CSV table of C-alpha atoms and ligand atoms in Angstrom, one decimal:
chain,number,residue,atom,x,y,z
K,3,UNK,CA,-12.1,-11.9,19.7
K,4,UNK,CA,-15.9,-12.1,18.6
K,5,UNK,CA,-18.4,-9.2,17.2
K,6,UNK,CA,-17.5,-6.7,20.3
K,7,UNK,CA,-14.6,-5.7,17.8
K,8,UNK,CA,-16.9,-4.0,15.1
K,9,UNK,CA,-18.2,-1.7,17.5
K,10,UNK,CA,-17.2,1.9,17.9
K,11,UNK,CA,-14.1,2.8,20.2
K,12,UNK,CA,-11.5,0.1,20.1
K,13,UNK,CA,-8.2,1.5,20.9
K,14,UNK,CA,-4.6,0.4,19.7
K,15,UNK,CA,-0.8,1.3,20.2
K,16,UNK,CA,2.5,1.7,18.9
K,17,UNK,CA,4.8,2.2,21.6
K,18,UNK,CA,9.2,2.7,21.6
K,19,UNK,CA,11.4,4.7,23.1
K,20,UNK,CA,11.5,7.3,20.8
K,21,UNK,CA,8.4,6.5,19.2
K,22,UNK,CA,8.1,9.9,17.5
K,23,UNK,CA,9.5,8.8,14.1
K,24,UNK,CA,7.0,5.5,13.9
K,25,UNK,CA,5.4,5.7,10.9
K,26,UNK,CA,3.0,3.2,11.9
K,27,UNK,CA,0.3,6.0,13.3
K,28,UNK,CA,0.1,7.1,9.3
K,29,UNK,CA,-0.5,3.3,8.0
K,30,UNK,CA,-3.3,2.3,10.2
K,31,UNK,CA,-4.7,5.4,10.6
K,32,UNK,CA,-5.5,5.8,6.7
K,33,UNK,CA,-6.8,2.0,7.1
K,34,UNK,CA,-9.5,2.9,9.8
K,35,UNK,CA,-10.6,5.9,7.5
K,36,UNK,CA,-10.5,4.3,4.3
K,37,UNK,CA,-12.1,0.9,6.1
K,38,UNK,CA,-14.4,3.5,7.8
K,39,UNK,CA,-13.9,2.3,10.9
K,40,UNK,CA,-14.4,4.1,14.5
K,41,UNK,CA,-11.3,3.2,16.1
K,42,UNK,CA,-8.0,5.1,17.3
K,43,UNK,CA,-4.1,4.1,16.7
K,44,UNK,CA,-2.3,6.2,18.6
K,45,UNK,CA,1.7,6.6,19.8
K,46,UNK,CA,2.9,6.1,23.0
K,47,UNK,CA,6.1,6.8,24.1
K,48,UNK,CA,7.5,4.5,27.2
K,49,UNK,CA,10.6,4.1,29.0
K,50,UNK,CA,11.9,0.9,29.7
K,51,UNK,CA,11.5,1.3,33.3
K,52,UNK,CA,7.6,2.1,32.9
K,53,UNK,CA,6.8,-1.0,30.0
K,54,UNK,CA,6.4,-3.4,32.5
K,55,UNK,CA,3.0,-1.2,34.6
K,56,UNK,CA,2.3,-0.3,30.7
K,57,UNK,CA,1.9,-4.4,30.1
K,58,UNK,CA,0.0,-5.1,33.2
K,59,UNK,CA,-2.6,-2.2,32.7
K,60,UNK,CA,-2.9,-3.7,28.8
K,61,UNK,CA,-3.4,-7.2,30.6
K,62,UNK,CA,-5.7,-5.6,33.1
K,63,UNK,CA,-7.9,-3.6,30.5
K,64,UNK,CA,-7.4,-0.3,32.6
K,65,UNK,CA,-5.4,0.7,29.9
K,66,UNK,CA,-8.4,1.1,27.5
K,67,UNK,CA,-6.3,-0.7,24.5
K,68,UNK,CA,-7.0,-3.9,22.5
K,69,UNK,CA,-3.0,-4.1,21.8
K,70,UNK,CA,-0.7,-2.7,19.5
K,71,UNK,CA,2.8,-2.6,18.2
K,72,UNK,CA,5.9,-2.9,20.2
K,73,UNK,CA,9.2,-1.1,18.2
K,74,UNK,CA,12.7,-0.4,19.4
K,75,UNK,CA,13.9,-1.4,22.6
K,76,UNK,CA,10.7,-3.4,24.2
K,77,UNK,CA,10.4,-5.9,21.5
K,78,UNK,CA,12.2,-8.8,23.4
K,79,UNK,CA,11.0,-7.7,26.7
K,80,UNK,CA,7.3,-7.4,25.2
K,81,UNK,CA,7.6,-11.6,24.4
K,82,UNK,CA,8.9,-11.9,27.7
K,83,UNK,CA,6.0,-10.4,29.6
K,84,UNK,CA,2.9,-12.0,26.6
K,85,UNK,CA,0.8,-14.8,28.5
K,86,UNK,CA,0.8,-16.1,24.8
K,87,UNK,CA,3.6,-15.4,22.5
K,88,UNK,CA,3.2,-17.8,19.2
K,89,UNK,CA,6.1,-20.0,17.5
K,90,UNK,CA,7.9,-17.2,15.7
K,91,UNK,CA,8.4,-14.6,18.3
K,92,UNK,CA,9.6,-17.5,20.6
K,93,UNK,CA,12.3,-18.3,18.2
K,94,UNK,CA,13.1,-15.1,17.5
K,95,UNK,CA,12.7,-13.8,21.3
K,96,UNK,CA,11.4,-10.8,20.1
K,97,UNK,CA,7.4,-9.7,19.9
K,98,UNK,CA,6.3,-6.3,17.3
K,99,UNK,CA,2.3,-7.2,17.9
K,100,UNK,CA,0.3,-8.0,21.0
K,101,UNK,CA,-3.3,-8.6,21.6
K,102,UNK,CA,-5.7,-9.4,24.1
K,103,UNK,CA,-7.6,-12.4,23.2
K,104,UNK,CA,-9.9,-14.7,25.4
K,105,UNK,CA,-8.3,-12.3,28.7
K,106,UNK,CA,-5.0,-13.0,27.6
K,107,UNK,CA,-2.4,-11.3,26.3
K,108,UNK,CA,-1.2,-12.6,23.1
K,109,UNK,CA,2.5,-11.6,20.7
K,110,UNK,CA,4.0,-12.3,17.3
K,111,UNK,CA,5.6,-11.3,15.2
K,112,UNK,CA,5.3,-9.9,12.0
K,113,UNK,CA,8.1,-8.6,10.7
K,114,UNK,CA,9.3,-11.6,8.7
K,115,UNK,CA,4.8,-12.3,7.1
K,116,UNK,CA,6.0,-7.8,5.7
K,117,UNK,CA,9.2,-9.4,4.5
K,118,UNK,CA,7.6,-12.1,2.1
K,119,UNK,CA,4.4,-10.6,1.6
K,120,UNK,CA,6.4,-7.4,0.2
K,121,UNK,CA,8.5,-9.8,-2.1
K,122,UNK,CA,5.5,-12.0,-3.2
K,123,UNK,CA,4.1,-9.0,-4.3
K,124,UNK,CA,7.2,-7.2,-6.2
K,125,UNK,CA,8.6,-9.7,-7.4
K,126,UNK,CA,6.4,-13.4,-7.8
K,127,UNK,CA,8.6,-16.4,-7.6
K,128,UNK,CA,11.3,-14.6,-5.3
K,129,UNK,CA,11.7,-17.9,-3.0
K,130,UNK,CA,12.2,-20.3,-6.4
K,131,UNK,CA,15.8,-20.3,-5.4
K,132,UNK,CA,18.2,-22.7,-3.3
K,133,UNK,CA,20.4,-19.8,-2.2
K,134,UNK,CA,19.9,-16.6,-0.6
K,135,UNK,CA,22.7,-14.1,0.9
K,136,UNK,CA,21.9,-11.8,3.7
K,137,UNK,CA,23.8,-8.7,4.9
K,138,UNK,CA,24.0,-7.8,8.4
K,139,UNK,CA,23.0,-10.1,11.8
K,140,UNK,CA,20.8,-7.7,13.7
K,141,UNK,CA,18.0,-7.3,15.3
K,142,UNK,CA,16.4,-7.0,11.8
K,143,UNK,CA,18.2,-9.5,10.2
K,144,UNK,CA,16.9,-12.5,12.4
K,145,UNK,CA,13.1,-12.0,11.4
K,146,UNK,CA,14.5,-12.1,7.7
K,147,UNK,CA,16.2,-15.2,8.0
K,148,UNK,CA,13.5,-17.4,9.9
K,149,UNK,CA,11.2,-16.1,6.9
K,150,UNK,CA,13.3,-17.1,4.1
K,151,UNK,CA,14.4,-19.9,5.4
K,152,UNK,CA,10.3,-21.0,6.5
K,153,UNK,CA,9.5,-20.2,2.5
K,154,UNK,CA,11.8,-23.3,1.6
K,155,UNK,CA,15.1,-21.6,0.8
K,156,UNK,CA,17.4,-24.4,1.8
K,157,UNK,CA,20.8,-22.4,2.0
K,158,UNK,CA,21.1,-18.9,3.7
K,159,UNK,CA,24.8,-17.3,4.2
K,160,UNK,CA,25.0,-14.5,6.5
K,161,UNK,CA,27.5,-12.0,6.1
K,162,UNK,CA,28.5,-9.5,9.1
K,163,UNK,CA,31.4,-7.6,10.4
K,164,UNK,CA,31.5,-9.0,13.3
K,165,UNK,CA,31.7,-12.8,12.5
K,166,UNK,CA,30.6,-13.7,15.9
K,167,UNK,CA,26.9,-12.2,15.6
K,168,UNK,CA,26.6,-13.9,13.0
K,169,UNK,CA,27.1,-17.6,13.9
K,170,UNK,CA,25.1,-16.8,16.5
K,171,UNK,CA,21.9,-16.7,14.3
K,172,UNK,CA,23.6,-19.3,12.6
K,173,UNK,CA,23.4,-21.8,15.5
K,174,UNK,CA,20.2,-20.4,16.3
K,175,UNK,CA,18.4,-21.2,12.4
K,176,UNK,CA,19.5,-24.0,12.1
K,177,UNK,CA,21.7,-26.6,9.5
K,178,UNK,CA,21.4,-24.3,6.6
K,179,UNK,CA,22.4,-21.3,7.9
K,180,UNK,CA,26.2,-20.6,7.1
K,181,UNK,CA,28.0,-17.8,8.9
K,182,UNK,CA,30.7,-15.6,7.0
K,183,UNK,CA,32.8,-12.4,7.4
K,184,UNK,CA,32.3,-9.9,4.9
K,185,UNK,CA,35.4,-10.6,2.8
K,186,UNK,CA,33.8,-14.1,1.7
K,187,UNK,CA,30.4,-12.0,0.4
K,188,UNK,CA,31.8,-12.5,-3.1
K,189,UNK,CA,32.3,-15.9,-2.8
K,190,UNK,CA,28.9,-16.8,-1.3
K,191,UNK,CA,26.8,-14.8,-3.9
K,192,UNK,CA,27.8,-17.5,-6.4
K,193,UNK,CA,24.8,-18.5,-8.0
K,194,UNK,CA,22.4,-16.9,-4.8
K,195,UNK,CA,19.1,-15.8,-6.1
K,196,UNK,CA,18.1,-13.9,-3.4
K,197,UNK,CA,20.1,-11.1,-2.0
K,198,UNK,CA,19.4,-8.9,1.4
K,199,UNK,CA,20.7,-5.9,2.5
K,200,UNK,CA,19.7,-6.1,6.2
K,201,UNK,CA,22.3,-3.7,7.7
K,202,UNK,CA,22.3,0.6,7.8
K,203,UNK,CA,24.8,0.9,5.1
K,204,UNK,CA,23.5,3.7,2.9
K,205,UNK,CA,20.7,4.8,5.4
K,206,UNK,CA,20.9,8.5,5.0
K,207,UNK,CA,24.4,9.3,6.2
K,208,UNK,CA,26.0,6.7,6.2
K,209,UNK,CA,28.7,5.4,3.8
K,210,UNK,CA,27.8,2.6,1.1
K,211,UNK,CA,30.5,-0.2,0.3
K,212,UNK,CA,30.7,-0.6,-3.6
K,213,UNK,CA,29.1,-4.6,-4.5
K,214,UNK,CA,30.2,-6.6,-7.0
K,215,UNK,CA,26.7,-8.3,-7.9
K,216,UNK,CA,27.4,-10.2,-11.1
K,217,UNK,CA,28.5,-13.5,-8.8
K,218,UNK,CA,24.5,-13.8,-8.1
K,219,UNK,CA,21.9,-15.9,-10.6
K,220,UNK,CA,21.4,-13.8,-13.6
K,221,UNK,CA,17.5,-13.8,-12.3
K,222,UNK,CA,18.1,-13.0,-8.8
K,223,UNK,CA,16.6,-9.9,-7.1
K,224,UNK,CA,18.2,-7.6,-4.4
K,225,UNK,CA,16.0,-6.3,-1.7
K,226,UNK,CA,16.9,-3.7,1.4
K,227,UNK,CA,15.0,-3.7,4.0
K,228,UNK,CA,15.8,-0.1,4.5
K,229,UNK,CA,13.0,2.4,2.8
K,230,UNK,CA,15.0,5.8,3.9
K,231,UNK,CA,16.0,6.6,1.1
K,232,UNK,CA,13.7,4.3,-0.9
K,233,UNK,CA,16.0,3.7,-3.5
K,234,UNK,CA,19.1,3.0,-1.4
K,235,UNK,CA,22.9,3.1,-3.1
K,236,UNK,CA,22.7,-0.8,-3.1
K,237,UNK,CA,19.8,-1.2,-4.8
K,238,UNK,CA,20.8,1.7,-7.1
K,239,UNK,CA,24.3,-0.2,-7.7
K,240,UNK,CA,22.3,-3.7,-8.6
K,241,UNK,CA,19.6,-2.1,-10.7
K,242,UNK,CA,22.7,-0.4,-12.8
K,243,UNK,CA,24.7,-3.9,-12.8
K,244,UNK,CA,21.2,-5.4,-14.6
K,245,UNK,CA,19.4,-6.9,-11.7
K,246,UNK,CA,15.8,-7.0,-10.3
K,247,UNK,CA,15.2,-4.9,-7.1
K,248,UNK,CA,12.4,-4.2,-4.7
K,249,UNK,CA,12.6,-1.8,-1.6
K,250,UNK,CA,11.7,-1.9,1.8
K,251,UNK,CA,8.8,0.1,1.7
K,252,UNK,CA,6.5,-2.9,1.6
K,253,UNK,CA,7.8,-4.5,4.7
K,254,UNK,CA,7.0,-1.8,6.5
K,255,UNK,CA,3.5,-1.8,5.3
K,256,UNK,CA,2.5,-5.4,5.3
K,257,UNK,CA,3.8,-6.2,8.3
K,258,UNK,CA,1.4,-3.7,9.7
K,259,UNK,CA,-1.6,-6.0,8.2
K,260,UNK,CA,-1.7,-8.8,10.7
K,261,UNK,CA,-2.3,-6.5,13.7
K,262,UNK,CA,-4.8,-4.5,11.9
K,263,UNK,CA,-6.8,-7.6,11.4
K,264,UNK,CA,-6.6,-9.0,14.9
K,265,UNK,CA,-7.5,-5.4,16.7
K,266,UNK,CA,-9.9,-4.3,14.4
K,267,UNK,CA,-11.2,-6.8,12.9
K,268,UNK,CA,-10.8,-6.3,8.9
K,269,UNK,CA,-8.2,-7.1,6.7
K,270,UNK,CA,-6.8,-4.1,5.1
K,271,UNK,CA,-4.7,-3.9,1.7
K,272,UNK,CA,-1.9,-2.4,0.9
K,273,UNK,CA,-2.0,-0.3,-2.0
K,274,UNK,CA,-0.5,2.6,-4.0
K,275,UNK,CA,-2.7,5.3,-1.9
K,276,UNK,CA,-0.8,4.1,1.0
K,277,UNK,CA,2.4,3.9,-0.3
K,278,UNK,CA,1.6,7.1,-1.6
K,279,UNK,CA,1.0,8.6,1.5
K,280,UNK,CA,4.1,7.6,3.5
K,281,UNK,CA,6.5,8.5,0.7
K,282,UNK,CA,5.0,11.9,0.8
K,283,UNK,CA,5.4,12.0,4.7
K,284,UNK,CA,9.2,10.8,4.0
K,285,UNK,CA,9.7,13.6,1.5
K,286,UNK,CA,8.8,16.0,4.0
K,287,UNK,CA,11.5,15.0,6.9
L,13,ATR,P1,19.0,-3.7,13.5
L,13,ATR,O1,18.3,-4.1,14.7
L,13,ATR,O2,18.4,-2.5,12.8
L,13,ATR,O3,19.4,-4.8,12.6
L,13,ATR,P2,21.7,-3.7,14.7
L,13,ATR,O4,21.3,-4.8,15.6
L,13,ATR,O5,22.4,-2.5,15.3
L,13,ATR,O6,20.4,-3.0,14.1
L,13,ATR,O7,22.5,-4.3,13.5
L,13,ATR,C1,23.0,-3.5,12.5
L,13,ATR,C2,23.6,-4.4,11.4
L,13,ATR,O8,24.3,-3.5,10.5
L,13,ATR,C3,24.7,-5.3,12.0
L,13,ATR,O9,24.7,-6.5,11.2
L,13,ATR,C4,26.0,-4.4,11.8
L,13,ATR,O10,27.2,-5.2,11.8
L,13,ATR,P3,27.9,-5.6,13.1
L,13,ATR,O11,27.1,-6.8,13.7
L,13,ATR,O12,29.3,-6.0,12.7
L,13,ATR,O13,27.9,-4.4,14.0
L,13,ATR,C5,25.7,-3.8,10.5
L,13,ATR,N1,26.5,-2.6,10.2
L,13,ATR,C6,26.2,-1.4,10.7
L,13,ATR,N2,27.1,-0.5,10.3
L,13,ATR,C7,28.0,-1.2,9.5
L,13,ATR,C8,29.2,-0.8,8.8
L,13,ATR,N3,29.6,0.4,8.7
L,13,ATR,N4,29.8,-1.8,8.1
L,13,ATR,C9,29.3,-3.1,8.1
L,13,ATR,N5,28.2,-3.5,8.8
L,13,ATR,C10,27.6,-2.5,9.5
């Protein structure tokens, strides 16, 4: 992608099924003001029987787009149909950004770059540990573990419900990744230095299990990568028990950067205006 990108009119997408709660229209939206560019970021809502002619008309340029974001439930048929998906959405069989590039249609994904960047940011020196313990084996769970473990953490224990989902990303990770039911968590936070809440326990409405965190690293930090409510009961329970915490906010905001970059063609930062902005937006849903 050459110069053409910093002229006027280059269009991008978010598109699910609902799409009507992304947030991602907000975030890059107040980037092309702020960054004073002429470019739209719109959402799209698809159906999973129409995402396939919505791929080929992106592939064929009818569309008018130059890519966009891909959320809940075309992310694993999006890789499928990319020309050019990279390393990390092939491992994780799941695309979030796409974009045409040399007439091809490229994917990655950037999930697990909003994960890190969010915790390099919070809280410096979060991957200076052997051990990390991470809660839940879905969808959102998998982009979490092929970060940590890429950073260097050498030993990862997921904890799930259902045991079986979780050796599945076990033998998909690799040697170091350990599956357990939730009745070992105590045991496996021995010493762990990095802690993940990955699952919808204590999202809005939901019920929170009471942790135990004092097993974990006296330094360790506790992150959840859910951001509704910000301050969720976990983190509220390990802040009170003495530890470190970050929230999810920032993983949804940095892992909006990469696609930014590649459509429009500037880097742009994530900063307290922005964070600002989508809190404010949350407060009023
Ligand atoms: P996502 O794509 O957002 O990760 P998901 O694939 O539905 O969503 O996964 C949700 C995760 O939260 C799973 O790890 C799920 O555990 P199961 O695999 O056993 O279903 C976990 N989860 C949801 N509700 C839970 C609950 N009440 N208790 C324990 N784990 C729960």
């Amino acid at each position: 992608m050459g110069d053409s990108r910093e002229t006027h009119g280059l269009n991008a997408f978010v598109t699910g099924y609902p799409v009507k709660h992304s947030r991602s229209p907000l975030i890059h939206g107040h980037w092309l003001r702020t960054l004073d560019l002429a470019g739209s970021y719109r959402a799209v809502e698809v159906t999973p029987d129409a995402f396939p002619a919505f791929i080929a008309a992106l592939k064929d340029r009818s569309s008018g787009y130059i890519g966009g974001n891909v959320t809940i439930p075309h992310k694993e048929i999006a890789f499928k149909l990319a020309d050019r998906p990279d390393e990390l959405s092939a491992e994780l069989g799941a695309s979030n950004t796409l974009w045409l590039e040399d007439g091809l249609l490229h994917a990655t994904n950037t999930d697990g770059r909003g994960f890190t960047s969010n915790l390099d940011e919070r809280h410096p020196g979060w991957d200076q540990t052997g051990q990390a313990v991470i809660l839940g084996a879905g969808g959102a769970s998998r982009a979490v573990i092929q970060a940590v473990r890429d950073r260097g953490v050498n030993e990862i224990h997921v904890v799930n419900r259902t045991i079986e989902r979780a050796r599945e990303l076990s033998d998909r990770f690799g040697v170091h990744i350990h599956a357990h039911p939730m009745a070992a968590l105590g045991e496996v936070m021995q010493g762990a230095g990095l802690f993940v809440n990955t699952t919808s326990l204590g999202m809005e409405n939901e019920v929170a299990p009471t942790i135990d965190f004092s097993p974990l690293a006296e330094n360790a930090v506790v992150t959840d990568i859910v951001y509704v409510p910000l301050k969720t009961p976990l983190l509220a329970q390990a802040k009170e028990q003495g530890f470190a915490i970050v929230d999810g906010l920032g993983m949804l905001l940095y892992q909006a950067v990469p696609g930014f970059e590649k459509w429009f063609g500037k880097r742009p930062v994530v900063d307290a205006a922005l964070r600002a902005l989508i809190i404010a937006d949350m407060d009023k849903h």
